[in-house]
Short mmCIF file of C-alpha atoms in Angstrom, two decimals:
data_model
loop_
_atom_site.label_atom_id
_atom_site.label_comp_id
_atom_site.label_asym_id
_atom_site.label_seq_id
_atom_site.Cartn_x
_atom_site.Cartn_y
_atom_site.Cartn_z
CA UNK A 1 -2.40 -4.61 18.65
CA UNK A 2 0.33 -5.57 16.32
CA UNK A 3 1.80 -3.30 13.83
CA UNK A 4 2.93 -6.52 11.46
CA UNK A 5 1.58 -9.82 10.11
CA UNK A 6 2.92 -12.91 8.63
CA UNK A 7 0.13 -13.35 6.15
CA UNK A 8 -0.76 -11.54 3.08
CA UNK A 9 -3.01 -11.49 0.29
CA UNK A 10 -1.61 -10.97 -3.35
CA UNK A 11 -3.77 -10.69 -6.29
CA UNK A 12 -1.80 -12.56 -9.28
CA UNK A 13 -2.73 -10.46 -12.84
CA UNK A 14 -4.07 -11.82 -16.24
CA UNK A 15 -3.99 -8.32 -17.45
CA UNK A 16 -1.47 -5.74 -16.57
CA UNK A 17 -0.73 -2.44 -18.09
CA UNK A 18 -0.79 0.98 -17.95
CA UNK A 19 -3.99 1.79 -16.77
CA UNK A 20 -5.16 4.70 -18.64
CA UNK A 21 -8.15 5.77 -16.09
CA UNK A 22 -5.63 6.31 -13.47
CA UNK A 23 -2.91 7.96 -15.13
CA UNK A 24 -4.50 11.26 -14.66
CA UNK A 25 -3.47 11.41 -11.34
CA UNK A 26 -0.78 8.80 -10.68
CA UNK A 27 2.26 10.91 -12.20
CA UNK A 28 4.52 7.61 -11.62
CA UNK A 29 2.59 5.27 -14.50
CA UNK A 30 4.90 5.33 -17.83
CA UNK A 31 4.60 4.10 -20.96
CA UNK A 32 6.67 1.00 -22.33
CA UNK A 33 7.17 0.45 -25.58
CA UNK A 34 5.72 -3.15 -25.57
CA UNK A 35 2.60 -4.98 -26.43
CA UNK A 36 0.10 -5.24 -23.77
CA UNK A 37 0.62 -9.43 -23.46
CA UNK A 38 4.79 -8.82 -23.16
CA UNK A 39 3.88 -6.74 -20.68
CA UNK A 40 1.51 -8.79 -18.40
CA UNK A 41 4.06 -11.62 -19.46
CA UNK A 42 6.90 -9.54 -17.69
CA UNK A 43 4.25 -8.47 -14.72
CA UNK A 44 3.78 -11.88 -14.08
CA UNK A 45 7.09 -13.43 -13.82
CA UNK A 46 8.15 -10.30 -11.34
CA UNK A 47 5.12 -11.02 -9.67
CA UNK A 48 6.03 -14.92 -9.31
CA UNK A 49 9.44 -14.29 -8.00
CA UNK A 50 8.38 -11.72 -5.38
CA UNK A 51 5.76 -14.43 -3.99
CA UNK A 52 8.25 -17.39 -4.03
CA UNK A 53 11.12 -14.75 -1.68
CA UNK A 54 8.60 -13.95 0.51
CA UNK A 55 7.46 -17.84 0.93
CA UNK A 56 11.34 -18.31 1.01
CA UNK A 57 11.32 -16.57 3.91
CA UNK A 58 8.61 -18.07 5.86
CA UNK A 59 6.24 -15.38 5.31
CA UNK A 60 2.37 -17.11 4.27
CA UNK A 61 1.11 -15.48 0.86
CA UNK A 62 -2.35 -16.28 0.12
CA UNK A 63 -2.44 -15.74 -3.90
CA UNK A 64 -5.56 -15.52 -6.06
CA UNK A 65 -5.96 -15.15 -9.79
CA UNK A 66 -7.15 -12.07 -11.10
CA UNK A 67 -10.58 -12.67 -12.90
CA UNK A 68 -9.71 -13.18 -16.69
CA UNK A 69 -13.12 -11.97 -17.51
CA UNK A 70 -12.62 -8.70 -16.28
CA UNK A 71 -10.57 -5.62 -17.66
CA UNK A 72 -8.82 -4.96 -14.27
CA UNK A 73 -5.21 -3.91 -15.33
CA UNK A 74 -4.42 -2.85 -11.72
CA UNK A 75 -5.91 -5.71 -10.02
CA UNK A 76 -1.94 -6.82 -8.47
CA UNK A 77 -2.72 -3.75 -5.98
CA UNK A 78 -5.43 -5.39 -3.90
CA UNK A 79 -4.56 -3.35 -1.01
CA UNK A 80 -6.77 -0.56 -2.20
CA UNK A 81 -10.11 -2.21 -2.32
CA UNK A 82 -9.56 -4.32 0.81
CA UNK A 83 -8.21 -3.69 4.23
CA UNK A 84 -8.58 -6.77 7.27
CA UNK A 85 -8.67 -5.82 10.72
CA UNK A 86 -7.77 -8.49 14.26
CA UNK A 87 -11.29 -7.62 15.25
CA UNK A 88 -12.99 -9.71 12.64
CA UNK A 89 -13.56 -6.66 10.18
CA UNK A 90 -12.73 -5.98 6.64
CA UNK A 91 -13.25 -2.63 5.27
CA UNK A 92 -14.19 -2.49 1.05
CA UNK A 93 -12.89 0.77 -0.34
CA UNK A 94 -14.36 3.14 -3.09
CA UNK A 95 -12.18 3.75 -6.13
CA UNK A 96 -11.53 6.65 -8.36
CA UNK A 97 -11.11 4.54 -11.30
CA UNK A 98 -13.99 2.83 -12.41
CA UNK A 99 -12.28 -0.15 -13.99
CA UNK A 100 -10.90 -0.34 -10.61
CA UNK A 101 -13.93 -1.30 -9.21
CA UNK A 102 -14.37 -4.60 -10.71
CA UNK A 103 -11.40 -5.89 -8.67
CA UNK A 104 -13.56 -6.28 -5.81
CA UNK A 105 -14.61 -9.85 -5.79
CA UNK A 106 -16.76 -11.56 -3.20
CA UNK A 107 -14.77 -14.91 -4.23
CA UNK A 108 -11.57 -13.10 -2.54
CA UNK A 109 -13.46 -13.22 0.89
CA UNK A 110 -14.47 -16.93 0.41
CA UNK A 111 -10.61 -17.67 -0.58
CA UNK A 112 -9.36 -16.05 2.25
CA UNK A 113 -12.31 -18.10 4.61
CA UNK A 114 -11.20 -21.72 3.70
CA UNK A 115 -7.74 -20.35 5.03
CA UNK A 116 -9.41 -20.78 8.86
CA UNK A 117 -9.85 -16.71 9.18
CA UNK A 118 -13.10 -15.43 10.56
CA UNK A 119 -14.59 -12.40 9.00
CA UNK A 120 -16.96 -11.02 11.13
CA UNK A 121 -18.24 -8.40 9.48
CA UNK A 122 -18.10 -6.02 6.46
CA UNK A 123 -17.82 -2.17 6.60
CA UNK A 124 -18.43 -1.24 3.10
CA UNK A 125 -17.39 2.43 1.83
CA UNK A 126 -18.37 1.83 -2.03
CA UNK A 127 -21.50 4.21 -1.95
CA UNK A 128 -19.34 7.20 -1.51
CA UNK A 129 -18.77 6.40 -4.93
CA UNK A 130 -22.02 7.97 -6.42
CA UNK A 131 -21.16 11.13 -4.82
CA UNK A 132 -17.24 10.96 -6.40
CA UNK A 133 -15.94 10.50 -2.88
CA UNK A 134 -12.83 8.01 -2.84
CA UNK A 135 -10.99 6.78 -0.33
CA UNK A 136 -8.40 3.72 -1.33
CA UNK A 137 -7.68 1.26 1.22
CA UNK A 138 -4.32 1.21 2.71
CA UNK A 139 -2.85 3.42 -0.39
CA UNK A 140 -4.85 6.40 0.53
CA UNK A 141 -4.11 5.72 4.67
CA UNK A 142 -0.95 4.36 6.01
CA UNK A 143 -1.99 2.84 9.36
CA UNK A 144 -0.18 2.52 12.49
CA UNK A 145 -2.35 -0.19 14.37
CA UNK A 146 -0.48 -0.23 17.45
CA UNK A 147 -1.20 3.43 18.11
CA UNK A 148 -4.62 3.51 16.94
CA UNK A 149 -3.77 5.95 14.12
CA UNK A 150 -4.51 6.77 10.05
CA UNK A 151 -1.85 9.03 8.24
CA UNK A 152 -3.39 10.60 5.47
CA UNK A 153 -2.27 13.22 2.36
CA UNK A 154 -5.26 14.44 1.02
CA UNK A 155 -5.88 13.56 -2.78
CA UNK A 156 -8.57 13.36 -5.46
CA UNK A 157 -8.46 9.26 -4.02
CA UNK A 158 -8.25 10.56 -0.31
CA UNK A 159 -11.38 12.05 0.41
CA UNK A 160 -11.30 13.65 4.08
CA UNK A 161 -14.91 12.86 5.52
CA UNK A 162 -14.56 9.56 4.40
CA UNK A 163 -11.04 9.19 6.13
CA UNK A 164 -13.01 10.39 9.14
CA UNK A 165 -15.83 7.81 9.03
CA UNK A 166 -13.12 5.27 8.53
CA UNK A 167 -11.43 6.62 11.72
CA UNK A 168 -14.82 6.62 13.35
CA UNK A 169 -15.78 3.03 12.66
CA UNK A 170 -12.39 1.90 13.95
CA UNK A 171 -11.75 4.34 16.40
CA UNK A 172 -8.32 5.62 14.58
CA UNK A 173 -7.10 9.04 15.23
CA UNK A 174 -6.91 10.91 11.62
CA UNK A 175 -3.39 12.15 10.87
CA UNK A 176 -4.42 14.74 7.97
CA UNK A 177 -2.02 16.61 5.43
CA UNK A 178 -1.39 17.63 2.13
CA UNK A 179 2.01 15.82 0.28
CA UNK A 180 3.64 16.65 -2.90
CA UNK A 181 5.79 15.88 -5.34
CA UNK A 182 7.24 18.14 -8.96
CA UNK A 183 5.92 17.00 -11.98
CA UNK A 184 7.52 19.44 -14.52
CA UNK A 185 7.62 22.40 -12.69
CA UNK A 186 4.87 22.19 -10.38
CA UNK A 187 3.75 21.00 -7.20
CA UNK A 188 0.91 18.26 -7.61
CA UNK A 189 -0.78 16.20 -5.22
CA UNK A 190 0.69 12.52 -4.09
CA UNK A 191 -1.94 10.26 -5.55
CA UNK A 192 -1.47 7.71 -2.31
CA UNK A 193 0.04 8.09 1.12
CA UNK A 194 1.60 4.96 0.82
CA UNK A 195 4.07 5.95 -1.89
CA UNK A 196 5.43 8.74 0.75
CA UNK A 197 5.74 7.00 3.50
CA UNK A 198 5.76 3.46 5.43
CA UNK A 199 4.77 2.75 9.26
CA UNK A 200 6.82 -0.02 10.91
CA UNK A 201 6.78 -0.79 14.33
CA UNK A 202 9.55 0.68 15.32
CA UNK A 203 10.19 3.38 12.76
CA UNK A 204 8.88 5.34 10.04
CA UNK A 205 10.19 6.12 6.33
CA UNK A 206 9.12 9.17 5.13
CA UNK A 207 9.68 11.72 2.79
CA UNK A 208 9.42 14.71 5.03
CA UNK A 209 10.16 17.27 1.70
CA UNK A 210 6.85 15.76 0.15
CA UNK A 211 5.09 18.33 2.59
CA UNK A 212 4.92 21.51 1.75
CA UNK A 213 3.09 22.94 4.84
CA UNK A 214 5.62 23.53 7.80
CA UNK A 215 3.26 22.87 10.46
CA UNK A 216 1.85 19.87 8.71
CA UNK A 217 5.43 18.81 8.87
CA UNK A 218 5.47 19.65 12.62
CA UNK A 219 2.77 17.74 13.48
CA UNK A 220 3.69 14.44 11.44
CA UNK A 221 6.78 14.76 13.55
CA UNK A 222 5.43 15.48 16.79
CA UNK A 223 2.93 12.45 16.44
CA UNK A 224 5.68 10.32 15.52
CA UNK A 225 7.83 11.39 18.49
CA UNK A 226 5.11 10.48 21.12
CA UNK A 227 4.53 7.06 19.47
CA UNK A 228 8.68 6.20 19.91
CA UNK A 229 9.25 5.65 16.36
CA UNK A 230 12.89 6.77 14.90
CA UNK A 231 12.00 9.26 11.69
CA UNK A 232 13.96 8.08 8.13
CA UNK A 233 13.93 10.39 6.10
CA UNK A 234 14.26 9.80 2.20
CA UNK A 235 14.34 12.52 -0.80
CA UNK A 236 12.27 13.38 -3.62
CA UNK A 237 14.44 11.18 -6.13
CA UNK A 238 14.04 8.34 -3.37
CA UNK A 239 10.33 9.08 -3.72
CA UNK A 240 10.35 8.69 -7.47
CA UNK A 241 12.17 5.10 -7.08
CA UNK A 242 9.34 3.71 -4.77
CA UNK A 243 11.65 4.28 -1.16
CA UNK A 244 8.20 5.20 0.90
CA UNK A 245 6.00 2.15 -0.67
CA UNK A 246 7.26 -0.50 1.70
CA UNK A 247 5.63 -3.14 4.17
CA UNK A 248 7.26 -4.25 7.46
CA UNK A 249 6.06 -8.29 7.87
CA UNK A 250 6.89 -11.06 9.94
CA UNK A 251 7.89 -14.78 8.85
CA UNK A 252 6.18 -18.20 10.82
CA UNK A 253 9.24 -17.62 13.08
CA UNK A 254 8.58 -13.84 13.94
CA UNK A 255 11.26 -12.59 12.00
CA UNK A 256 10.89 -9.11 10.86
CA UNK A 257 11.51 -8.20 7.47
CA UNK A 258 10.89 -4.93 5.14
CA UNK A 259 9.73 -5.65 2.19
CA UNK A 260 10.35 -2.96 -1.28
CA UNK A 261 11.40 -3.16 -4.66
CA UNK A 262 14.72 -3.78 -5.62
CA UNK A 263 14.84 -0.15 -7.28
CA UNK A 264 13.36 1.26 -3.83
CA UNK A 265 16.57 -0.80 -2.14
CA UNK A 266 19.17 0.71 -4.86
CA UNK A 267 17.66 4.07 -4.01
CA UNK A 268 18.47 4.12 -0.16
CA UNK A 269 22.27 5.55 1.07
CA UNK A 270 24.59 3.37 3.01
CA UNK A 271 23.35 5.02 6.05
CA UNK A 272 19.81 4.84 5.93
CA UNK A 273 20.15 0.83 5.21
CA UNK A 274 21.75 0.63 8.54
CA UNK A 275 19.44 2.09 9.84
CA UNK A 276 16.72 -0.11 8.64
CA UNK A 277 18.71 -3.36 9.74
CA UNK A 278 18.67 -1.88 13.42
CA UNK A 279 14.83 -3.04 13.06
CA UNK A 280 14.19 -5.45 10.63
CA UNK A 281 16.04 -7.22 7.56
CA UNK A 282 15.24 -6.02 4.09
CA UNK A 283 13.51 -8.36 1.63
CA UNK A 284 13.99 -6.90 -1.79
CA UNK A 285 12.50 -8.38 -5.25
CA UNK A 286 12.69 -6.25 -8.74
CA UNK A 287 9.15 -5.17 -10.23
CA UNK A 288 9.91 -2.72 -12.78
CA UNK A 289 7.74 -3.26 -14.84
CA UNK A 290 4.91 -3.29 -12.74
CA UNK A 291 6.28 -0.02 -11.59
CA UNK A 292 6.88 1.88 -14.25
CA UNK A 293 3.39 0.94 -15.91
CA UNK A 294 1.60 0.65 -12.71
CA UNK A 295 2.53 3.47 -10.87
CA UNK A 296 2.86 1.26 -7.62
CA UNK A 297 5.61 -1.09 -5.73
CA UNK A 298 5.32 -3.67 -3.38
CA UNK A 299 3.75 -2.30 -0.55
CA UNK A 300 0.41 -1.89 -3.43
CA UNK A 301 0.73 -5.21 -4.29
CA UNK A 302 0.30 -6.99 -0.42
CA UNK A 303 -3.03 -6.58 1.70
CA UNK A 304 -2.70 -7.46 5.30
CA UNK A 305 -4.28 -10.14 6.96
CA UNK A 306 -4.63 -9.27 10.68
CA UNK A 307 -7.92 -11.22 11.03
CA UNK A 308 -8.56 -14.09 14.11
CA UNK A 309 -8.02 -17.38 12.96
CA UNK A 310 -10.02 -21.01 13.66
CA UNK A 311 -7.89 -22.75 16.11
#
């Protein structure tokens, strides 16, 4: 099973902004002093020009229009709700936010059908939402495909029993943990894995300082050793500019790239870009103000597409 894809799904939005729901627990989201419409204005152009570099580079984005009708300000993270698996599955996530929910759209699944994929069937999570369980896509697990495996920090959108049906239905191994970062003066919970760390094929970026729990730590590292992946470590203030939320893809050619924000690229030291283009060339495009208002980066804002194909 491969680790990377050359298609993607990317939710374009009508209405981005801080989304107030989730700001009680995603301590990246920050206000901007602008109207609402400047600021989906802004969203959308940064959104545009990170679709047309990754088409640039021979990577396939499938992009659908958020649904105008709907108050969904964090509908450009579709990776949350939605998750596609080379088996024929797609797994639907429940969300802590409840204006979150709406993103779900069965017109997504029809969009992504008259592309030739085959969707063979649909695991569907959202009833844990009655009982306040969450468990957000491919924010709240960072999956290593190859290896069969679902890294996971524990969060009020992480909910552990649900990780482990998850792991059940698609017989992943649960990688459980608890990750950090300060806010203030205290330690709070990561709200999504994804933002601490990113699972290439080859590598991992992490940040290792996130976890508080030395054993935890131990066993992150041990799993990664036995899988043959090289450990890159970044810091807190690497954290805070979006250096774990990346996505390693592949272009029409097989190119590897990996893809972050330009303010995740800034972040990263001489040495640790070397280290990257050992692997895989880096594909940067600037999204600060879906950042800073959104609380996510690129790897939020591209769902995978692993899923068999009509020949």
């Amino acid at each position: 099973m491969k680790q990377t894809t050359n298609t993607i799904l990317m939710v374009r939005p009508s209405g981005f902004r801080k989304n107030e729901q989730t700001a009680v627990n995603n301590f990246y989201q920050e206000d901007i002093a602008l109207e609402n419409a400047r600021i989906n204005e802004k969203a959308q152009q940064e959104f545009d020009d990170f679709v047309k570099k990754l088409k640039e580079h021979g990577i396939e984005v499938i992009v659908v229009a958020d649904d105008k009708s709907t108050d969904t300000p964090d509908s450009v993270f579709p990776n949350n709700w939605i998750s596609f698996h080379a088996n024929g599955t797609i797994a639907i996530y429940p969300m802590f936010a409840e204006n979150r929910r709406l993103e779900r759209r069965e017109d997504v699944l029809e969009e992504i059908e008259s592309k030739g994929f085959i969707i063979n069937e649909i695991m569907d999570y959202t009833a844990a939402e009655d009982e306040g369980s969450f468990l957000e896509g491919t924010g709240s697990m960072v999956l290593d495909r190859t290896h069969k495996k679902a890294y996971c920090a524990l969060s009020p959108r992480a909910n552990e029993e649900l990780l482990i049906e998850f792991c059940e239905d698609f017989e992943y191994t649960p990688v459980i943990f608890a990750a950090y970062q300060t806010v203030g003066n205290k330690r709070e919970l990561i709200y999504h894995t994804n933002v601490m760390m990113c699972v290439a094929d080859a590598f991992v970026i992490v940040c290792l300082s996130a976890i508080d729990d030395k054993k935890e730590r131990k066993s992150l590292l041990k799993h990664f050793k036995e899988d043959g992946k090289k450990v890159i470590d970044i810091s807190e203030t690497q954290l805070t500019q979006f250096a774990g939320n990346m996505l390693q893809v592949e272009n029409d050619k097989g190119t590897s790239f990996l893809v972050m924000s330009e303010s995740a690229h800034l972040s990263l030291t001489t040495f640790q870009k070397k280290q990257i283009n050992q692997y895989c060339t880096i594909l940067s495009s600037s999204l600060e103000t879906i950042e800073t208002c959104g609380g996510g980066s690129a790897r939020c804002m591209m769902a995978e597409i692993f899923l068999p194909k009509n020949v």
